[in-house]
Tab-separated table of C-alpha atoms in Angstrom:
chain	number	residue	atom	x	y	z
A	1	MET	CA	-19.365	-1.645	-1.047
A	2	ASP	CA	-21.977	-3.761	0.766
A	3	PRO	CA	-22.280	-7.325	-0.631
A	4	PHE	CA	-25.911	-6.847	-1.625
A	5	GLU	CA	-25.086	-3.532	-3.305
A	6	LEU	CA	-22.476	-5.391	-5.354
A	7	LEU	CA	-24.961	-8.137	-6.149
A	8	SER	CA	-27.522	-5.553	-7.243
A	9	VAL	CA	-24.993	-4.121	-9.720
A	10	ILE	CA	-24.140	-7.632	-10.935
A	11	SER	CA	-27.815	-8.488	-11.337
A	12	GLY	CA	-28.435	-5.435	-13.478
A	13	GLU	CA	-25.402	-6.109	-15.659
A	14	TYR	CA	-26.211	-9.803	-16.060
A	15	GLN	CA	-29.791	-9.035	-17.048
A	16	ARG	CA	-28.458	-6.692	-19.717
A	17	ILE	CA	-25.869	-9.205	-20.988
A	18	LEU	CA	-28.096	-12.304	-20.975
A	19	GLY	CA	-31.529	-10.875	-21.716
A	20	LYS	CA	-34.239	-13.495	-22.052
A	21	ASN	CA	-31.713	-16.289	-21.645
A	22	LEU	CA	-31.414	-15.465	-17.934
A	23	CYS	CA	-33.569	-17.729	-15.764
A	24	GLY	CA	-32.397	-16.448	-12.386
A	25	ILE	CA	-29.575	-15.440	-10.059
A	26	TYR	CA	-29.406	-17.163	-6.666
A	27	VAL	CA	-27.272	-16.303	-3.630
A	28	HIS	CA	-25.924	-19.164	-1.499
A	29	GLY	CA	-23.087	-19.644	0.995
A	30	SER	CA	-22.545	-17.460	4.055
A	31	LEU	CA	-24.668	-14.589	2.728
A	32	ALA	CA	-27.667	-16.889	2.416
A	33	PHE	CA	-27.058	-18.402	5.860
A	34	GLY	CA	-26.733	-14.951	7.434
A	35	CYS	CA	-23.168	-15.421	8.687
A	36	PHE	CA	-21.208	-13.414	6.114
A	37	SER	CA	-17.852	-11.972	7.211
A	38	ARG	CA	-16.251	-9.329	5.024
A	39	ASP	CA	-12.757	-10.541	5.950
A	40	ARG	CA	-13.339	-14.294	5.647
A	41	SER	CA	-16.232	-14.850	3.219
A	42	ASP	CA	-16.666	-14.649	-0.515
A	43	ILE	CA	-19.867	-13.666	-2.308
A	44	ASP	CA	-21.366	-16.898	-3.651
A	45	PHE	CA	-24.021	-16.988	-6.363
A	46	LEU	CA	-25.361	-19.204	-9.129
A	47	VAL	CA	-26.653	-18.015	-12.482
A	48	ALA	CA	-29.227	-20.238	-14.221
A	49	VAL	CA	-29.688	-19.853	-17.991
A	50	TYR	CA	-31.955	-21.559	-20.484
A	51	LYS	CA	-29.416	-22.216	-23.239
A	52	GLU	CA	-25.671	-22.302	-23.705
A	53	LEU	CA	-23.786	-19.031	-23.451
A	54	THR	CA	-21.977	-17.408	-26.347
A	55	GLN	CA	-18.285	-16.620	-26.038
A	56	GLY	CA	-19.109	-12.911	-25.928
A	57	GLN	CA	-21.576	-13.399	-23.083
A	58	LYS	CA	-19.057	-15.388	-21.075
A	59	GLU	CA	-16.411	-12.703	-21.427
A	60	SER	CA	-18.870	-9.956	-20.474
A	61	LEU	CA	-19.970	-11.832	-17.335
A	62	ILE	CA	-16.379	-12.252	-16.165
A	63	LEU	CA	-15.430	-8.657	-17.026
A	64	THR	CA	-18.288	-7.446	-14.818
A	65	LEU	CA	-16.791	-9.276	-11.829
A	66	LEU	CA	-13.255	-8.129	-12.597
A	67	ARG	CA	-14.415	-4.510	-12.683
A	68	LEU	CA	-16.096	-4.893	-9.292
A	69	ASN	CA	-13.229	-6.743	-7.590
A	70	GLN	CA	-11.649	-3.596	-6.165
A	71	THR	CA	-14.782	-2.806	-4.152
A	72	ALA	CA	-15.503	-6.435	-3.215
A	73	PRO	CA	-14.461	-8.253	-0.007
A	74	PRO	CA	-10.902	-9.669	-0.059
A	75	LYS	CA	-12.077	-13.153	-1.098
A	76	GLY	CA	-14.155	-11.689	-3.919
A	77	PHE	CA	-16.814	-13.610	-5.817
A	78	GLU	CA	-17.548	-17.252	-6.531
A	79	MET	CA	-19.927	-17.648	-9.448
A	80	SER	CA	-21.094	-20.564	-11.578
A	81	VAL	CA	-23.399	-20.469	-14.596
A	82	VAL	CA	-25.563	-23.576	-14.995
A	83	LEU	CA	-28.260	-24.608	-17.426
A	84	PHE	CA	-31.860	-24.556	-16.201
A	85	HIS	CA	-32.210	-28.190	-17.338
A	86	ASP	CA	-29.288	-29.253	-15.131
A	87	CYS	CA	-30.824	-27.438	-12.158
A	88	GLN	CA	-34.193	-29.129	-12.597
A	89	TYR	CA	-32.866	-32.599	-13.394
A	90	PHE	CA	-29.900	-32.993	-11.075
A	91	HIS	CA	-26.956	-35.211	-11.975
A	92	TYR	CA	-23.674	-35.715	-10.154
A	93	PRO	CA	-21.177	-34.288	-10.824
A	94	THR	CA	-23.128	-31.384	-12.257
A	95	SER	CA	-22.407	-29.642	-15.557
A	96	PHE	CA	-21.583	-25.953	-15.642
A	97	GLN	CA	-21.246	-23.388	-18.423
A	98	LEU	CA	-18.808	-21.026	-16.737
A	99	HIS	CA	-17.105	-20.628	-13.358
A	100	TYR	CA	-15.166	-17.833	-11.676
A	101	SER	CA	-13.489	-17.200	-8.334
A	102	ASN	CA	-10.508	-15.220	-7.068
A	103	ALA	CA	-8.352	-18.285	-7.650
A	104	HIS	CA	-8.718	-17.670	-11.385
A	105	ILE	CA	-8.034	-13.926	-11.566
A	106	LYS	CA	-4.547	-14.358	-13.031
A	107	LYS	CA	-5.796	-16.620	-15.818
A	108	THR	CA	-8.622	-14.241	-16.717
A	109	GLU	CA	-6.210	-11.322	-16.882
A	110	GLU	CA	-3.645	-13.228	-18.946
A	111	ASN	CA	-6.064	-14.548	-21.558
A	112	LEU	CA	-9.754	-13.921	-20.944
A	113	SER	CA	-10.836	-15.436	-24.250
A	114	GLU	CA	-9.037	-18.720	-23.604
A	115	TYR	CA	-10.276	-18.847	-20.016
A	116	CYS	CA	-13.903	-18.431	-21.071
A	117	ARG	CA	-13.523	-20.961	-23.878
A	118	THR	CA	-12.162	-23.691	-21.619
A	119	MET	CA	-13.783	-22.988	-18.212
A	120	ASN	CA	-16.668	-25.454	-18.410
A	121	GLY	CA	-17.315	-29.078	-17.561
A	122	THR	CA	-18.593	-30.732	-14.383
A	123	ASP	CA	-18.215	-29.694	-10.750
A	124	PHE	CA	-18.687	-31.894	-7.663
A	125	ASP	CA	-19.226	-28.778	-5.513
A	126	LEU	CA	-22.485	-27.868	-7.259
A	127	ALA	CA	-24.342	-30.594	-5.341
A	128	ALA	CA	-23.590	-28.682	-2.131
A	129	HIS	CA	-24.362	-25.299	-3.700
A	130	PHE	CA	-27.733	-26.493	-5.038
A	131	THR	CA	-28.611	-28.001	-1.655
A	132	VAL	CA	-27.844	-24.743	0.149
A	133	VAL	CA	-29.838	-22.754	-2.413
A	134	LYS	CA	-32.829	-25.005	-1.788
A	135	LYS	CA	-32.475	-24.662	1.994
A	136	ALA	CA	-31.544	-21.008	2.448
A	137	GLY	CA	-30.930	-19.428	-0.955
A	138	ILE	CA	-31.898	-15.860	-1.858
A	139	VAL	CA	-33.455	-15.008	-5.213
A	140	LEU	CA	-31.565	-12.011	-6.553
A	141	PHE	CA	-33.467	-12.100	-9.841
A	142	GLY	CA	-35.770	-14.452	-11.705
A	143	LYS	CA	-37.852	-17.535	-11.068
A	144	PRO	CA	-38.556	-18.866	-7.551
A	145	ILE	CA	-36.061	-21.436	-6.291
A	146	GLU	CA	-38.652	-24.220	-6.151
A	147	GLU	CA	-39.388	-23.759	-9.867
A	148	VAL	CA	-35.739	-24.033	-10.879
A	149	PHE	CA	-33.910	-26.479	-8.594
A	150	GLY	CA	-34.927	-30.114	-8.368
A	151	GLU	CA	-34.107	-32.501	-5.557
A	152	VAL	CA	-30.457	-33.234	-4.801
A	153	PRO	CA	-30.004	-36.760	-3.400
A	154	GLY	CA	-28.526	-36.787	0.089
A	155	ASN	CA	-25.688	-39.066	-0.976
A	156	ALA	CA	-24.620	-36.563	-3.645
A	157	TYR	CA	-24.646	-33.702	-1.137
A	158	LEU	CA	-22.646	-35.789	1.334
A	159	ALA	CA	-20.107	-36.796	-1.305
A	160	SER	CA	-19.711	-33.145	-2.261
A	161	ILE	CA	-19.052	-31.854	1.263
A	162	LYS	CA	-16.770	-34.778	2.096
A	163	LEU	CA	-14.554	-33.804	-0.831
A	164	ASP	CA	-14.079	-30.434	0.853
A	165	VAL	CA	-12.422	-32.040	3.879
A	166	GLU	CA	-10.449	-34.861	2.246
A	167	ASP	CA	-7.181	-33.009	2.801
A	168	ALA	CA	-8.150	-31.543	6.164
A	169	GLU	CA	-4.858	-32.315	7.886
A	170	ARG	CA	-2.863	-30.503	5.204
A	171	ASP	CA	-5.327	-27.635	4.817
A	172	MET	CA	-5.586	-27.110	8.583
A	173	ILE	CA	-2.159	-25.465	8.447
A	174	SER	CA	-3.193	-22.659	6.106
A	175	ASN	CA	-6.897	-22.289	6.934
A	176	PRO	CA	-7.625	-23.705	10.412
A	177	VAL	CA	-10.897	-21.875	11.080
A	178	TYR	CA	-12.521	-22.836	7.782
A	179	ILE	CA	-11.375	-26.456	7.941
A	180	THR	CA	-12.334	-26.942	11.598
A	181	LEU	CA	-15.878	-25.673	11.055
A	182	ASN	CA	-16.244	-27.489	7.749
A	183	LEU	CA	-15.389	-30.774	9.452
A	184	CYS	CA	-18.050	-29.984	12.040
A	185	ARG	CA	-20.819	-29.381	9.525
A	186	VAL	CA	-19.946	-32.548	7.603
A	187	LEU	CA	-20.163	-34.589	10.806
A	188	ALA	CA	-23.398	-32.822	11.738
A	189	TYR	CA	-24.945	-33.852	8.430
A	190	LEU	CA	-23.800	-37.443	8.912
A	191	LYS	CA	-25.267	-37.606	12.416
A	192	THR	CA	-28.453	-35.535	11.981
A	193	GLY	CA	-29.125	-34.941	8.276
A	194	LEU	CA	-29.080	-31.179	8.907
A	195	VAL	CA	-27.688	-28.833	6.239
A	196	LEU	CA	-25.774	-26.255	8.274
A	197	SER	CA	-23.551	-23.248	7.767
A	198	LYS	CA	-19.991	-23.375	9.092
A	199	GLY	CA	-21.064	-21.381	12.141
A	200	GLU	CA	-24.059	-23.626	12.801
A	201	GLY	CA	-21.855	-26.695	12.365
A	202	GLY	CA	-19.425	-25.318	14.913
A	203	LYS	CA	-22.177	-24.671	17.449
A	204	TRP	CA	-23.524	-28.183	16.943
A	205	ALA	CA	-20.065	-29.674	17.503
A	206	VAL	CA	-19.427	-27.659	20.688
A	207	ALA	CA	-22.556	-29.219	22.161
A	208	CYS	CA	-21.791	-32.760	21.001
A	209	LEU	CA	-18.034	-33.374	21.109
A	210	SER	CA	-15.844	-34.209	24.101
A	211	ASP	CA	-14.595	-31.282	26.190
A	212	GLU	CA	-11.143	-31.412	24.596
A	213	TYR	CA	-12.416	-31.116	21.042
A	214	ALA	CA	-15.346	-28.865	21.931
A	215	GLY	CA	-12.885	-26.336	23.345
A	216	PHE	CA	-10.844	-26.434	20.154
A	217	VAL	CA	-13.952	-25.896	18.020
A	218	ARG	CA	-15.137	-23.097	20.321
A	219	LYS	CA	-11.903	-21.230	19.679
A	220	ALA	CA	-12.305	-21.527	15.892
A	221	LEU	CA	-15.963	-20.564	16.141
A	222	ASP	CA	-15.125	-17.463	18.167
A	223	CYS	CA	-12.626	-16.351	15.493
A	224	TYR	CA	-15.180	-17.040	12.751
A	225	LEU	CA	-17.945	-15.048	14.429
A	226	THR	CA	-15.800	-12.100	15.539
A	227	ASP	CA	-13.055	-11.934	12.864
A	228	ARG	CA	-10.425	-12.239	15.595
A	229	GLU	CA	-7.052	-13.550	14.513
A	230	TYR	CA	-6.646	-17.290	14.978
A	231	ILE	CA	-3.631	-18.294	17.067
A	232	ALA	CA	-2.307	-21.754	16.237
A	233	ASP	CA	-2.697	-24.352	18.974
A	234	GLY	CA	0.309	-26.625	18.536
A	235	ASN	CA	-0.578	-29.990	17.024
A	236	MET	CA	-4.202	-29.845	18.140
A	237	GLY	CA	-5.456	-28.939	14.668
A	238	GLN	CA	-3.862	-32.030	13.144
A	239	LYS	CA	-5.169	-34.223	15.950
A	240	PHE	CA	-8.681	-32.846	15.523
A	241	ALA	CA	-8.585	-33.313	11.730
A	242	ARG	CA	-7.484	-36.951	12.091
A	243	TYR	CA	-10.179	-37.625	14.691
A	244	MET	CA	-12.966	-36.090	12.604
A	245	LYS	CA	-11.854	-37.687	9.343
A	246	LYS	CA	-11.786	-41.119	10.961
A	247	ILE	CA	-15.458	-40.739	11.892
A	248	ILE	CA	-16.532	-39.070	8.651
A	249	PHE	CA	-14.826	-41.433	6.236
A	250	THR	CA	-15.702	-44.664	8.034
A	251	ASN	CA	-19.450	-43.915	7.900
């Protein structure tokens, strides 16, 4: 099923489950940036609500996603429920009511009630998600983005995206395309203040880095844009990760 067809089903179900408590549903990530890949991307969205969810509502929201997983892309959904107040008046790390991604499928299937009872707290990643929503987000349902999301300080956004590449050398082994392009967009933000997608970050880096590293990024970018299989390039991934981290974490 097409990602926006899935989101349309989710929107209808969430409106039914949450009723007047639902402020809005907002798409971010690769779908919002226009660079979604069915093989490599998940479907990212935020749900803003006015008041805390009940246990029954939490379970119903998760069950909706579990039912749709078979027709979703391989990486599935990433969803967070946040209070309207926490969207308007940003704090870092940001509180959330409920979170779900494919990484948690086993826990939801083993004990959905316990999962929904304990899956709340604060999330450093929400600073990046809010920033992307404000830049490129899509309103699936509800209030306009500018009426819901307040300003996210640049230092909070930067801290959030830097966390995503802290273990770049290790993660390069299992996910070289994602890590390579993520490093590029973090460096692009440091150098230019631009909030970019992974693809845009890769294109920026190809134009700005030395020939050696630009060629390495170009290869990852080509795989990202075409879904071609990535072929490991010896120790170059580790070398690139060390080089980029040295710049990123000394600024």
